[in-house]
Short mmCIF file of C-alpha atoms in Angstrom, two decimals:
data_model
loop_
_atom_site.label_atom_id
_atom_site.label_comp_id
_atom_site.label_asym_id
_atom_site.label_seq_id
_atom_site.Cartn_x
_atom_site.Cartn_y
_atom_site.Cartn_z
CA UNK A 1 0.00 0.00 0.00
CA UNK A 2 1.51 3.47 -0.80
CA UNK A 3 3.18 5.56 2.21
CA UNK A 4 0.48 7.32 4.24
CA UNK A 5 0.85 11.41 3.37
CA UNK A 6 0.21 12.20 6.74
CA UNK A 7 0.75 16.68 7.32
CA UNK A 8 3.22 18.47 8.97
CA UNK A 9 4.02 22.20 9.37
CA UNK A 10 6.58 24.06 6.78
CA UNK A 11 9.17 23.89 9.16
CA UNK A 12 8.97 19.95 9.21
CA UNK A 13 7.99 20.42 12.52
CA UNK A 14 4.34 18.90 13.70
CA UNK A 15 2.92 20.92 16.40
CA UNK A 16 0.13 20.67 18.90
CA UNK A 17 -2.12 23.64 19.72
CA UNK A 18 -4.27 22.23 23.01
CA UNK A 19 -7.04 24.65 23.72
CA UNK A 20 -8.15 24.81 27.42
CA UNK A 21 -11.23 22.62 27.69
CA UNK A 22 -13.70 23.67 30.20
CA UNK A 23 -15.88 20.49 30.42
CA UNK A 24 -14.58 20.25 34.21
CA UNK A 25 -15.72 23.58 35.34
CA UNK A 26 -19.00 24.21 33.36
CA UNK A 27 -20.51 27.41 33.86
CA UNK A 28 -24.49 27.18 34.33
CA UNK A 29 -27.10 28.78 32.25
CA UNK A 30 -29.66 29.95 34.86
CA UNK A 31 -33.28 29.65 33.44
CA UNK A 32 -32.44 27.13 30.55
CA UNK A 33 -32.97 23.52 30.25
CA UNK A 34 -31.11 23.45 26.87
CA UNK A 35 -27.13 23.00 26.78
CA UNK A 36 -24.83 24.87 24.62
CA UNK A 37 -21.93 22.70 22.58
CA UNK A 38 -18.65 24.61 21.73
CA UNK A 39 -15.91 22.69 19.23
CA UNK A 40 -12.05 23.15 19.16
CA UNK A 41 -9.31 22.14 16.48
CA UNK A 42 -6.24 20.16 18.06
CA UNK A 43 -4.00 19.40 15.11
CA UNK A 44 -2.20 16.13 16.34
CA UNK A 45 1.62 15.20 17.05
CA UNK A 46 2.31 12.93 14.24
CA UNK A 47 6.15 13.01 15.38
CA UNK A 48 5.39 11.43 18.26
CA UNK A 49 3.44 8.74 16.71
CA UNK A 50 5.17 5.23 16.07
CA UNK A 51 5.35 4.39 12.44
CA UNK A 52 5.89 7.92 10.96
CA UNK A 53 9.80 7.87 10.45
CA UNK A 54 9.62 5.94 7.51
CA UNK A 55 6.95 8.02 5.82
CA UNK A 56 8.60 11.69 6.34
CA UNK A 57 9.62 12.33 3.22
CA UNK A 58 6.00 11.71 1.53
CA UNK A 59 4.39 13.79 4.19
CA UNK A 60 3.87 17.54 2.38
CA UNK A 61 3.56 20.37 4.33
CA UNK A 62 0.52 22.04 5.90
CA UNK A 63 -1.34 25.07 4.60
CA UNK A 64 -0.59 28.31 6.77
CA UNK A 65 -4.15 29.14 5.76
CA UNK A 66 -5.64 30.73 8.94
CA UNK A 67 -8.82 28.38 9.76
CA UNK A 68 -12.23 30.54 9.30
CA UNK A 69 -15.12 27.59 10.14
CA UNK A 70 -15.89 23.89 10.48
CA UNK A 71 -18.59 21.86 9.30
CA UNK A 72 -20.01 19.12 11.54
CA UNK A 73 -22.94 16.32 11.53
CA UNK A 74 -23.95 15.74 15.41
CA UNK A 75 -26.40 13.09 15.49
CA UNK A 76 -28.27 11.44 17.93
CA UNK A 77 -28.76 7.54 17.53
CA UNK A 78 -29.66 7.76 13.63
CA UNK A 79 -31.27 11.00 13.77
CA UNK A 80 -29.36 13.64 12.00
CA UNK A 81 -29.30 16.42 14.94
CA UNK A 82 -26.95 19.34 13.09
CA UNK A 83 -25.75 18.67 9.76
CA UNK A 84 -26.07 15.31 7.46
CA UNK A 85 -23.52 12.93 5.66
CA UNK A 86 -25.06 14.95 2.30
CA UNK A 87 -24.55 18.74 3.59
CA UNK A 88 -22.25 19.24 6.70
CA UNK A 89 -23.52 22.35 8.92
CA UNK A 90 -21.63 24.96 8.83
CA UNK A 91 -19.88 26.68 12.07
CA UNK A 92 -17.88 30.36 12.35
CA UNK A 93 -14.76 30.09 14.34
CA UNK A 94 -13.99 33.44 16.76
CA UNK A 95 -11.76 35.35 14.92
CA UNK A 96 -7.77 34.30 15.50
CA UNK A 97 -9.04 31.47 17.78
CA UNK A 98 -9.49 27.75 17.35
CA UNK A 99 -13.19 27.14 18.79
CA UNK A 100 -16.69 28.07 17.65
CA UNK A 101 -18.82 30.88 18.17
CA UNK A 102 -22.20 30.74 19.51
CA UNK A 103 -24.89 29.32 17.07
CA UNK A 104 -28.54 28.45 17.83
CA UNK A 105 -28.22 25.45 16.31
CA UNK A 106 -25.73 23.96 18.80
CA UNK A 107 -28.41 24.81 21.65
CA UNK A 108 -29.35 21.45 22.60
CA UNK A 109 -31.84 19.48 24.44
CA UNK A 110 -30.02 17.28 27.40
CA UNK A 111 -28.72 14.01 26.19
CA UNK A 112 -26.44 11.74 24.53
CA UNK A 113 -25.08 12.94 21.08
CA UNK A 114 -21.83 11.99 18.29
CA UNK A 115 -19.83 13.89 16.51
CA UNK A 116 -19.79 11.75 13.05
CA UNK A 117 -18.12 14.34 10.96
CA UNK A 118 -15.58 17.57 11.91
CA UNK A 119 -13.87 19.41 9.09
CA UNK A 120 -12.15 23.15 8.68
CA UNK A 121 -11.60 25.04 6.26
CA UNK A 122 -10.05 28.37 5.79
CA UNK A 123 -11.91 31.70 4.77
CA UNK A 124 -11.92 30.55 0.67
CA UNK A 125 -13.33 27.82 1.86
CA UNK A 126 -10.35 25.43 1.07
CA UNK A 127 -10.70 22.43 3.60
CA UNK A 128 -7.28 22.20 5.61
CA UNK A 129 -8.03 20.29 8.62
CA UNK A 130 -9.81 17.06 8.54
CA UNK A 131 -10.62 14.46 11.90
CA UNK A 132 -9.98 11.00 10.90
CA UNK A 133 -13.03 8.49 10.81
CA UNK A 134 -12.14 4.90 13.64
CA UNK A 135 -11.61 2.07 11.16
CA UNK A 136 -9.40 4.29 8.33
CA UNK A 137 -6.20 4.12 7.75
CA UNK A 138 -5.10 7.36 9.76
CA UNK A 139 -7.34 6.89 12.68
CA UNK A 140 -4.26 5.60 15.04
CA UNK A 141 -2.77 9.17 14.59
CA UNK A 142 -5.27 10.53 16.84
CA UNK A 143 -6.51 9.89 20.37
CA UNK A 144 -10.01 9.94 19.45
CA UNK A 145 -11.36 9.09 15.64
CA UNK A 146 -14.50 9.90 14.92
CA UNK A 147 -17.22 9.09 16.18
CA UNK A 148 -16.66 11.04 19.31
CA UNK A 149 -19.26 10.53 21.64
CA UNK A 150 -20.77 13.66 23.45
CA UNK A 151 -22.81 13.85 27.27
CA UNK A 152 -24.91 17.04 27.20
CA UNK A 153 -26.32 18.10 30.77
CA UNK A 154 -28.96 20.51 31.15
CA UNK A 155 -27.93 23.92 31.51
CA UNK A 156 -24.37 23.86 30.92
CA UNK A 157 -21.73 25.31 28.39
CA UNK A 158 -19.58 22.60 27.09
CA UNK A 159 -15.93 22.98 25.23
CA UNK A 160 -15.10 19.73 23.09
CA UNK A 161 -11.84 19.56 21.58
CA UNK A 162 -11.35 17.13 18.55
CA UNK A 163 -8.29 15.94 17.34
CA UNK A 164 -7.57 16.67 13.61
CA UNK A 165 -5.17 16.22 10.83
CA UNK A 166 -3.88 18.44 7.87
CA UNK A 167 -5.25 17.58 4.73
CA UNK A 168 -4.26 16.07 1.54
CA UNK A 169 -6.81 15.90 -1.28
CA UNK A 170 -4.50 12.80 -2.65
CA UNK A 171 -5.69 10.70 -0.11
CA UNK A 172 -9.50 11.06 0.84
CA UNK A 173 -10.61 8.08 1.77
CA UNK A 174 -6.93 7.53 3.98
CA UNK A 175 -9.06 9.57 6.18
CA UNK A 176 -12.40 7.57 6.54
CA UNK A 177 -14.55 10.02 4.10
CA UNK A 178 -15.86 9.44 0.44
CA UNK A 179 -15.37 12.40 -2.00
CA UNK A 180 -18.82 13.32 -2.08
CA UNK A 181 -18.94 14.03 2.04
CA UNK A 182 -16.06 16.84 1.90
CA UNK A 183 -17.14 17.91 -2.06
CA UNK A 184 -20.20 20.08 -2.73
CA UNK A 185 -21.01 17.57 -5.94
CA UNK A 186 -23.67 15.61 -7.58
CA UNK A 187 -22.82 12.19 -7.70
CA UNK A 188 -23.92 9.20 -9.83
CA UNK A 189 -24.59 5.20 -7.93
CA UNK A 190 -22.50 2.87 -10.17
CA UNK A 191 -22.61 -1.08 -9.33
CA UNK A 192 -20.35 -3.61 -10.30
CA UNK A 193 -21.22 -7.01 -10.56
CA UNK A 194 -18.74 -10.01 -11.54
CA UNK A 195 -18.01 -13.42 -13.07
CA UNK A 196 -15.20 -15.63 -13.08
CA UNK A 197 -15.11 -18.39 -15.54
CA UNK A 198 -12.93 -21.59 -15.18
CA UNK A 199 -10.67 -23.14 -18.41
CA UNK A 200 -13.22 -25.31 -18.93
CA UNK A 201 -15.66 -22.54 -19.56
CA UNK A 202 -17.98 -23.03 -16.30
CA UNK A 203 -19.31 -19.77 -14.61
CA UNK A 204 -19.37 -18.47 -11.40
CA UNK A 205 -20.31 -15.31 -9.44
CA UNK A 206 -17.06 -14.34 -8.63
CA UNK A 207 -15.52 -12.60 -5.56
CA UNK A 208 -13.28 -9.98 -6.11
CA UNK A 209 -11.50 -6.34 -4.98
CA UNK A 210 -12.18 -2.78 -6.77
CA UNK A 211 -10.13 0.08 -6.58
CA UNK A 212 -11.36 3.01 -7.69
CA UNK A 213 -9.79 6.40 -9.16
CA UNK A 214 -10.80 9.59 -10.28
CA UNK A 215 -8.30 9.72 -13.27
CA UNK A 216 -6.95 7.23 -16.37
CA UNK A 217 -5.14 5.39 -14.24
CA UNK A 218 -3.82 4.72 -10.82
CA UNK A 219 -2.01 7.69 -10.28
CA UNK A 220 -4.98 9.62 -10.09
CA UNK A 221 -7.21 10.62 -6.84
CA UNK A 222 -8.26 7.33 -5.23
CA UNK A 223 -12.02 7.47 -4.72
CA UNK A 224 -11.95 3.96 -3.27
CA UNK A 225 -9.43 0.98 -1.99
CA UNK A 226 -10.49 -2.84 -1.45
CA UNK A 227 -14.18 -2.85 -1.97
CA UNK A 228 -15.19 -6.16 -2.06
CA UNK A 229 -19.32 -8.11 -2.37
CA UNK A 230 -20.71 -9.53 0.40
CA UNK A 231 -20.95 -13.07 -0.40
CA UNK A 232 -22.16 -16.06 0.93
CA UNK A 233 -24.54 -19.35 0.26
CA UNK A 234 -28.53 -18.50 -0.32
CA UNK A 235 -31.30 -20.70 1.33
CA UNK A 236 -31.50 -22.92 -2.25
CA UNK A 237 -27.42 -23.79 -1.33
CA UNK A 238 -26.50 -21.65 -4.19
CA UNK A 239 -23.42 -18.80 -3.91
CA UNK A 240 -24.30 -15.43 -4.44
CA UNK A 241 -22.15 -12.13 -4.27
CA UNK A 242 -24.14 -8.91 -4.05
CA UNK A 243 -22.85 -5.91 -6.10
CA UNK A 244 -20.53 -3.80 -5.27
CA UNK A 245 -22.00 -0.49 -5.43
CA UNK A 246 -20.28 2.77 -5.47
CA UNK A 247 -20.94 6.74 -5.83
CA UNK A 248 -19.18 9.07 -8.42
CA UNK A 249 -18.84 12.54 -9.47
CA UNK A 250 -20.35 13.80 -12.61
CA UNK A 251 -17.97 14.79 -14.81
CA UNK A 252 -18.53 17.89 -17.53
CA UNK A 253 -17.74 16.10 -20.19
CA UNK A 254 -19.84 13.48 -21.21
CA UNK A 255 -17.46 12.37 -23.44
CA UNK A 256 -14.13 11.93 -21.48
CA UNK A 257 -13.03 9.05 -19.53
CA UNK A 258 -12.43 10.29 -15.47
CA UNK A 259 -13.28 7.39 -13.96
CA UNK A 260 -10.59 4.56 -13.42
CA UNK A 261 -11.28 1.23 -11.40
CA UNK A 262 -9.11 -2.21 -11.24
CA UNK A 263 -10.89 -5.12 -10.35
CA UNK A 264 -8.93 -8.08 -8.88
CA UNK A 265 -10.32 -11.85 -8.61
CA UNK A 266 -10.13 -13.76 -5.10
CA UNK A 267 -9.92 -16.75 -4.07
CA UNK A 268 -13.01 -18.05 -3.13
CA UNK A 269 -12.98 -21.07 -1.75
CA UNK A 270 -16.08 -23.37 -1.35
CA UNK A 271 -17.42 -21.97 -4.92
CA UNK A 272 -14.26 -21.87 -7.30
CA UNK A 273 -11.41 -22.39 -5.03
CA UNK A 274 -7.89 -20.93 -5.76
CA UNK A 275 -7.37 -19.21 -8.56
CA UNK A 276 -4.55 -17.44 -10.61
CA UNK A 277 -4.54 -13.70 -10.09
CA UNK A 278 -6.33 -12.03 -12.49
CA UNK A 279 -7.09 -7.73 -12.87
CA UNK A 280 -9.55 -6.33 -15.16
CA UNK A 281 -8.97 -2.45 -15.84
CA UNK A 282 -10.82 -0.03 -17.35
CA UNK A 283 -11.91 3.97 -17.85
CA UNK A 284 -15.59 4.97 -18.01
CA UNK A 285 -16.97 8.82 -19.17
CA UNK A 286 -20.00 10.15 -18.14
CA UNK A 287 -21.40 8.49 -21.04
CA UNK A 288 -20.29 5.10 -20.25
CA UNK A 289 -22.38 5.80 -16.45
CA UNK A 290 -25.25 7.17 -17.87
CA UNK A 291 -25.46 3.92 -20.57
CA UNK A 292 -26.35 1.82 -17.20
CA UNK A 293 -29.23 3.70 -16.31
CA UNK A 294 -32.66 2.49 -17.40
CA UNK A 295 -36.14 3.64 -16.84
CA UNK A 296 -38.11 4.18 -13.91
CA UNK A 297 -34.52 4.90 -12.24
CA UNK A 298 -33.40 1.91 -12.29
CA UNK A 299 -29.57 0.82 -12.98
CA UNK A 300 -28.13 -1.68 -14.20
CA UNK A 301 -24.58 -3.45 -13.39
CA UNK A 302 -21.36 -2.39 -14.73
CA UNK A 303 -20.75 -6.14 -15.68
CA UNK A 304 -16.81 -7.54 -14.92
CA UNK A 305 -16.10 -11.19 -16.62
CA UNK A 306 -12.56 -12.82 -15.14
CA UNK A 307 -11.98 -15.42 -18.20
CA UNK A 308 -15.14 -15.35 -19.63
CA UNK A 309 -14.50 -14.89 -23.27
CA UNK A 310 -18.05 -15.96 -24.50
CA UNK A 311 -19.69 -13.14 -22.93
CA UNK A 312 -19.54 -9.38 -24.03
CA UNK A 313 -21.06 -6.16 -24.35
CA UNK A 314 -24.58 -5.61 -25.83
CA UNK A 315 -24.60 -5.41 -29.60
CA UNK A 316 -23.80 -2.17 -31.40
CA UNK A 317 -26.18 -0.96 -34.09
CA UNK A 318 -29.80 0.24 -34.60
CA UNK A 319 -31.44 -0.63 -31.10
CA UNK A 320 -34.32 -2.69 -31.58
CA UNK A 321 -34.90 -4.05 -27.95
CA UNK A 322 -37.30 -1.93 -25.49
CA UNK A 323 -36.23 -1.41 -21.96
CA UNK A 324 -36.26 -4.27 -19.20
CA UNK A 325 -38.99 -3.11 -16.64
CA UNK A 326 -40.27 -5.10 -13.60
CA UNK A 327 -38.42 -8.46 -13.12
CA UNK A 328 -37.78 -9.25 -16.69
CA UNK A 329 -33.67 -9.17 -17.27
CA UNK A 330 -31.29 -8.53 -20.03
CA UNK A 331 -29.08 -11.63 -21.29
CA UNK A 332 -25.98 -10.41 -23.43
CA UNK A 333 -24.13 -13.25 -25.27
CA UNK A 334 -20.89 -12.96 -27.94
CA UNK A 335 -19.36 -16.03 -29.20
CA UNK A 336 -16.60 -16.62 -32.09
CA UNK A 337 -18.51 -19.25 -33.70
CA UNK A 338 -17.49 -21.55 -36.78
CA UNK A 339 -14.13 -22.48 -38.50
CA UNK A 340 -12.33 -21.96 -41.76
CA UNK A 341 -12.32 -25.79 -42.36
CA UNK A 342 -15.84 -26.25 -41.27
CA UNK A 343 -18.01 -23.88 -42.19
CA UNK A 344 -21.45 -25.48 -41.72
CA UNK A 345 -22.18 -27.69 -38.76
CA UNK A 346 -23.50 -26.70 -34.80
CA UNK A 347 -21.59 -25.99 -32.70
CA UNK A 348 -21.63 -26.57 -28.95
CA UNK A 349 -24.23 -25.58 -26.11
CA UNK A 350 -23.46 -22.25 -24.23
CA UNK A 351 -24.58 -21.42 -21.33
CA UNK A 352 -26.15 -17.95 -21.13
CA UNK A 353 -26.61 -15.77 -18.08
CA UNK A 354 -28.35 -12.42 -16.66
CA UNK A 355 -27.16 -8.86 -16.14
CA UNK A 356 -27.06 -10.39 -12.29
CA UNK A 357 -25.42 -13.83 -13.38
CA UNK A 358 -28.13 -16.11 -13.07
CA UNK A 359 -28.23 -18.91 -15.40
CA UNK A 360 -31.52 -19.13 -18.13
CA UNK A 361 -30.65 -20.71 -20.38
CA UNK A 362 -28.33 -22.69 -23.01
CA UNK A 363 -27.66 -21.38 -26.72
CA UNK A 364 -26.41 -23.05 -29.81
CA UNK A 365 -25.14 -21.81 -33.44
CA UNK A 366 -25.61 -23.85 -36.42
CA UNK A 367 -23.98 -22.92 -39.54
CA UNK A 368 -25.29 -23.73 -43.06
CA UNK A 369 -23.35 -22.52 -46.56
CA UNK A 370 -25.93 -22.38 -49.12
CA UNK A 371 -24.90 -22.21 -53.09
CA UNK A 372 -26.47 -19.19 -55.22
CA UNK A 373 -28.15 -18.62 -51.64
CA UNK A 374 -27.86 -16.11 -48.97
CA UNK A 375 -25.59 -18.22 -46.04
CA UNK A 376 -27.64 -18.86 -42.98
CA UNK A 377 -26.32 -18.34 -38.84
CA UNK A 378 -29.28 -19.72 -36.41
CA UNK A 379 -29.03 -19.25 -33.01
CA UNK A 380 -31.22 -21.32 -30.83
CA UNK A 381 -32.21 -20.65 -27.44
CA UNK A 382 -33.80 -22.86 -24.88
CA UNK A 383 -34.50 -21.52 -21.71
CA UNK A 384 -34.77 -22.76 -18.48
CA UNK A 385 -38.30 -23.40 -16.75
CA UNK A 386 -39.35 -20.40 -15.17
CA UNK A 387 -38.30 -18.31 -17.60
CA UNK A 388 -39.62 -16.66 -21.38
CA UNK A 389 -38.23 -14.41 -24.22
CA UNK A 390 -40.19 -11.76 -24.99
CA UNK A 391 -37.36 -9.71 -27.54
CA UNK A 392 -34.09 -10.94 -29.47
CA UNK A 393 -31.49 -8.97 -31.22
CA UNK A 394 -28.85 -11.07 -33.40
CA UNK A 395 -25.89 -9.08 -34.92
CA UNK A 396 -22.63 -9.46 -36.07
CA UNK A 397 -20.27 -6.63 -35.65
CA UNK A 398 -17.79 -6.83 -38.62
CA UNK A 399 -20.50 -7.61 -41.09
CA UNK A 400 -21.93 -4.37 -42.45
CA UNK A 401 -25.39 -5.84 -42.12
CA UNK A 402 -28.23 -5.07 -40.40
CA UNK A 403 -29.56 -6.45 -37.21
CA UNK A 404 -32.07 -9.36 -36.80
CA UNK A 405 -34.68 -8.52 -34.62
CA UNK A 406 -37.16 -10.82 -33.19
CA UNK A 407 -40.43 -9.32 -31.16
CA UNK A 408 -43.18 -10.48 -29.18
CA UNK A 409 -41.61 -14.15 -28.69
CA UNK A 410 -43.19 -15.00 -25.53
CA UNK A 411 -41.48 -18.38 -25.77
CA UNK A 412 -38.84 -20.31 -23.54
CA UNK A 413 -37.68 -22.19 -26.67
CA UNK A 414 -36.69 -20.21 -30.05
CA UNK A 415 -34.46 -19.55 -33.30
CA UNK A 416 -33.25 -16.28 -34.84
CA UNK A 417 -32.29 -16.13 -38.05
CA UNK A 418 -29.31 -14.27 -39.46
CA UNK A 419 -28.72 -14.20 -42.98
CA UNK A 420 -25.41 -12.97 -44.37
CA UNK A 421 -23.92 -13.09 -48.10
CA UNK A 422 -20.84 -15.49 -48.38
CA UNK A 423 -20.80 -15.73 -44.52
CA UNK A 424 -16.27 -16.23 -43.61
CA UNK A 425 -16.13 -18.12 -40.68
CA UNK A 426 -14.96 -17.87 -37.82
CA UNK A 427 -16.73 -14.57 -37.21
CA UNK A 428 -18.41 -12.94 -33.62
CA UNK A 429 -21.89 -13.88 -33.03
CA UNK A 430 -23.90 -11.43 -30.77
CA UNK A 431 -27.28 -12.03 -29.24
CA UNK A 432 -29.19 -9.83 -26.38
CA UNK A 433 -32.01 -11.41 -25.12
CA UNK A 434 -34.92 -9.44 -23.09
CA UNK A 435 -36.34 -12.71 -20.39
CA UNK A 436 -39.03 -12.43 -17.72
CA UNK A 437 -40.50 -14.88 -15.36
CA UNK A 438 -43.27 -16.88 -16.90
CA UNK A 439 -46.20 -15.95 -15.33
#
């Protein structure tokens, strides 16, 4: 894992500013039930800290920006009190001091509260100072990550001083925060959902890691580090993985790539067992999100296949296949199919699987070369009980063709027909199937 950029002061000197806390001798409000919450900004020793030798000459300096506000989320239980996860409240700091002014909104009823978020920024509003979440990777250079849990007693003026770090945009979630929390920015939900097949061409839901950056490639901002699907065994005995779902920024340009992820396969070992590593990259543009999103707000996965060769992308080409609604799914099959040396013939039965990696179905090609006659490509489909075709789309993408397009099939066994001039095998097959549950 790369060095943590931890902050120090120009002078390559970390210093601690402790503010006088007065939680010991609490004045009391005469007349008033409610209780008044102050915060302070302790930026934390790192020198002293074990483990930060080794990193000092990553660290970069901190700002000498002079601090100006914080924003906070207080919450009680999982009541948003002051602020939320989506819009931080804003808080004034006393000018040339370290701790917050007065505000009606941190007049509170008696009672337990936490302090989930704490950030400061300087008068531009450029965030400086950031306290680390428990759990991240720069929590142990604080005495007291985030939450910090808060006693309110009637009456009383209370001083809490929270321990914070200088910031480094390069390293967000090193902190315990996603972009989005410290960002004023729309963001889009992107899922990721995977398969692994084995040499013999078997599928599996597959288990896996995803790294995330905002960039082309690994150097960029990382959005997110080891992500990985909850997985386990289903009441029918069968694995499962649930997608990996994440949230990203909306980018100007619809057209450029910004988004960056590398997906690693795991072991998993009561499904698949060990397996050779294996890393799928890729960049997406706004374009690329947006192409996932179907009607009624609904999204569908950003599909990742470790060794799966026979499945693909949906065809390109005039679209000819309405949107999925309710419970029916989309089934995506590519296949090189045929050989120069034997160009008519079937070929062999294919699985085929869902946008979520359930298995419908089987599909097989048979070839026919015709003299004086357009060459015929038949894909036949037989699905599994349960399950019917309502829409087909058959294309292949280096023939300058058009699409076949099969409607209203409400069938769980059927054929589409391609037929191609002089058909030179072996050539890519593409089908997209729309199923749905029989009723």
């Amino acid at each position: 894992m790369k060095n943590l950029r931890l902050c120090m002061a120009a002078s390559l000197v970390v210093f601690t500013m402790i503010f006088t806390s007065c939680s010991k001798d609490e004045p009391q409000i005469e007349s008033s039930e409610k209780a008044t919450l102050s915060f302070g900004a302790i930026v934390n020793d790192l020198l002293n800290k074990a483990g930060t030798k080794q990193v000092m000459a990553d660290i970069p300096a901190c700002t000498d920006d002079t601090p100006a506000f914080v924003r906070i989320v207080l919450t009680q239980g999982d009541i948003d009190v002051v602020g939320s996860e989506d819009e931080p409240y804003r808080v004034d700091l006393v000018a040339d001091q370290l701790f917050t002014e007065d505000d009606p909104a941190l007049e509170l009823d008696p009672g337990s509260y936490s302090l989930d978020h704490f950030s400061v920024y300087n008068e531009a509003g450029d965030l400086i100072w950031i306290a680390p979440r428990m759990g991240s990777d720069l929590a142990n250079f604080v005495d007291g990550a985030l939450p910090l849990a808060i006693n309110l007693g009637a009456g009383v003026k209370k001083y809490v001083d929270v321990p914070v770090l200088c910031f480094d945009d390069r390293d967000v979630n090193q902190y315990g925060y996603l972009f989005f929390e410290l960002d004023a920015v729309q963001a889009y939900e992107l899922c990721f959902f995977a398969n692994y097949c084995d040499d013999d061409g078997r599928h599996y839901t597959a288990n896996y890691s995803l790294d995330v950056w905002l960039g082309t490639d690994n150097t960029g901002t990382a959005l997110y580090t080891d992500l990985t699907p909850e997985t386990g065994v289903d009441e029918n005995g069968d694995f499962f993985a649930r997608p990996v779902c994440v949230a990203l920024p909306i980018n100007d340009d619809p057209d450029e790539d910004y988004i960056y992820y590398e997906a690693t396969l795991l072991d998993w070992t009561d499904n698949y067992g060990t397996v050779t590593p294996m890393v799928l990259t890729g960049t997406l543009s706004r374009n690329d999100i947006e192409a996932n999103f179907g009607p009624d707000m609904t999204v569908e996965y950003e599909h990742l296949r470790f060794n799966c060769e026979g499945q693909g992308e949906e065809p390109t080409g005039p679209v000819c296949l309405p949107a999925i609604s309710g419970d029916c799914e989309r089934v995506i099959f590519n296949q090189m199919v045929g050989t120069s040396e034997q160009p008519s013939g079937q070929t062999q039965l294919y699985p085929i699987f869902t946008q979520d990696g359930d298995e419908v179905g089987t599909i097989r090609y048979n070839l026919v070369k015709r003299q004086a006659q357009r060459d015929l490509l038949t894909a036949t489909v037989n699905l599994v009980d349960g399950w019917e075709a309502t829409h087909a789309r058959f294309t292949l993408p280096n023939i300058g063709e058009d699409d076949v397009c099969v409607n209203n099939i409400n069938d769980d066994n059927f054929d589409v027909v391609y037929e191609g001039v002089t058909l030179t095998y072996p050539l890519q097959a593409r089908v997209a199937i729309n199923v749905c549950p029989e009723d």
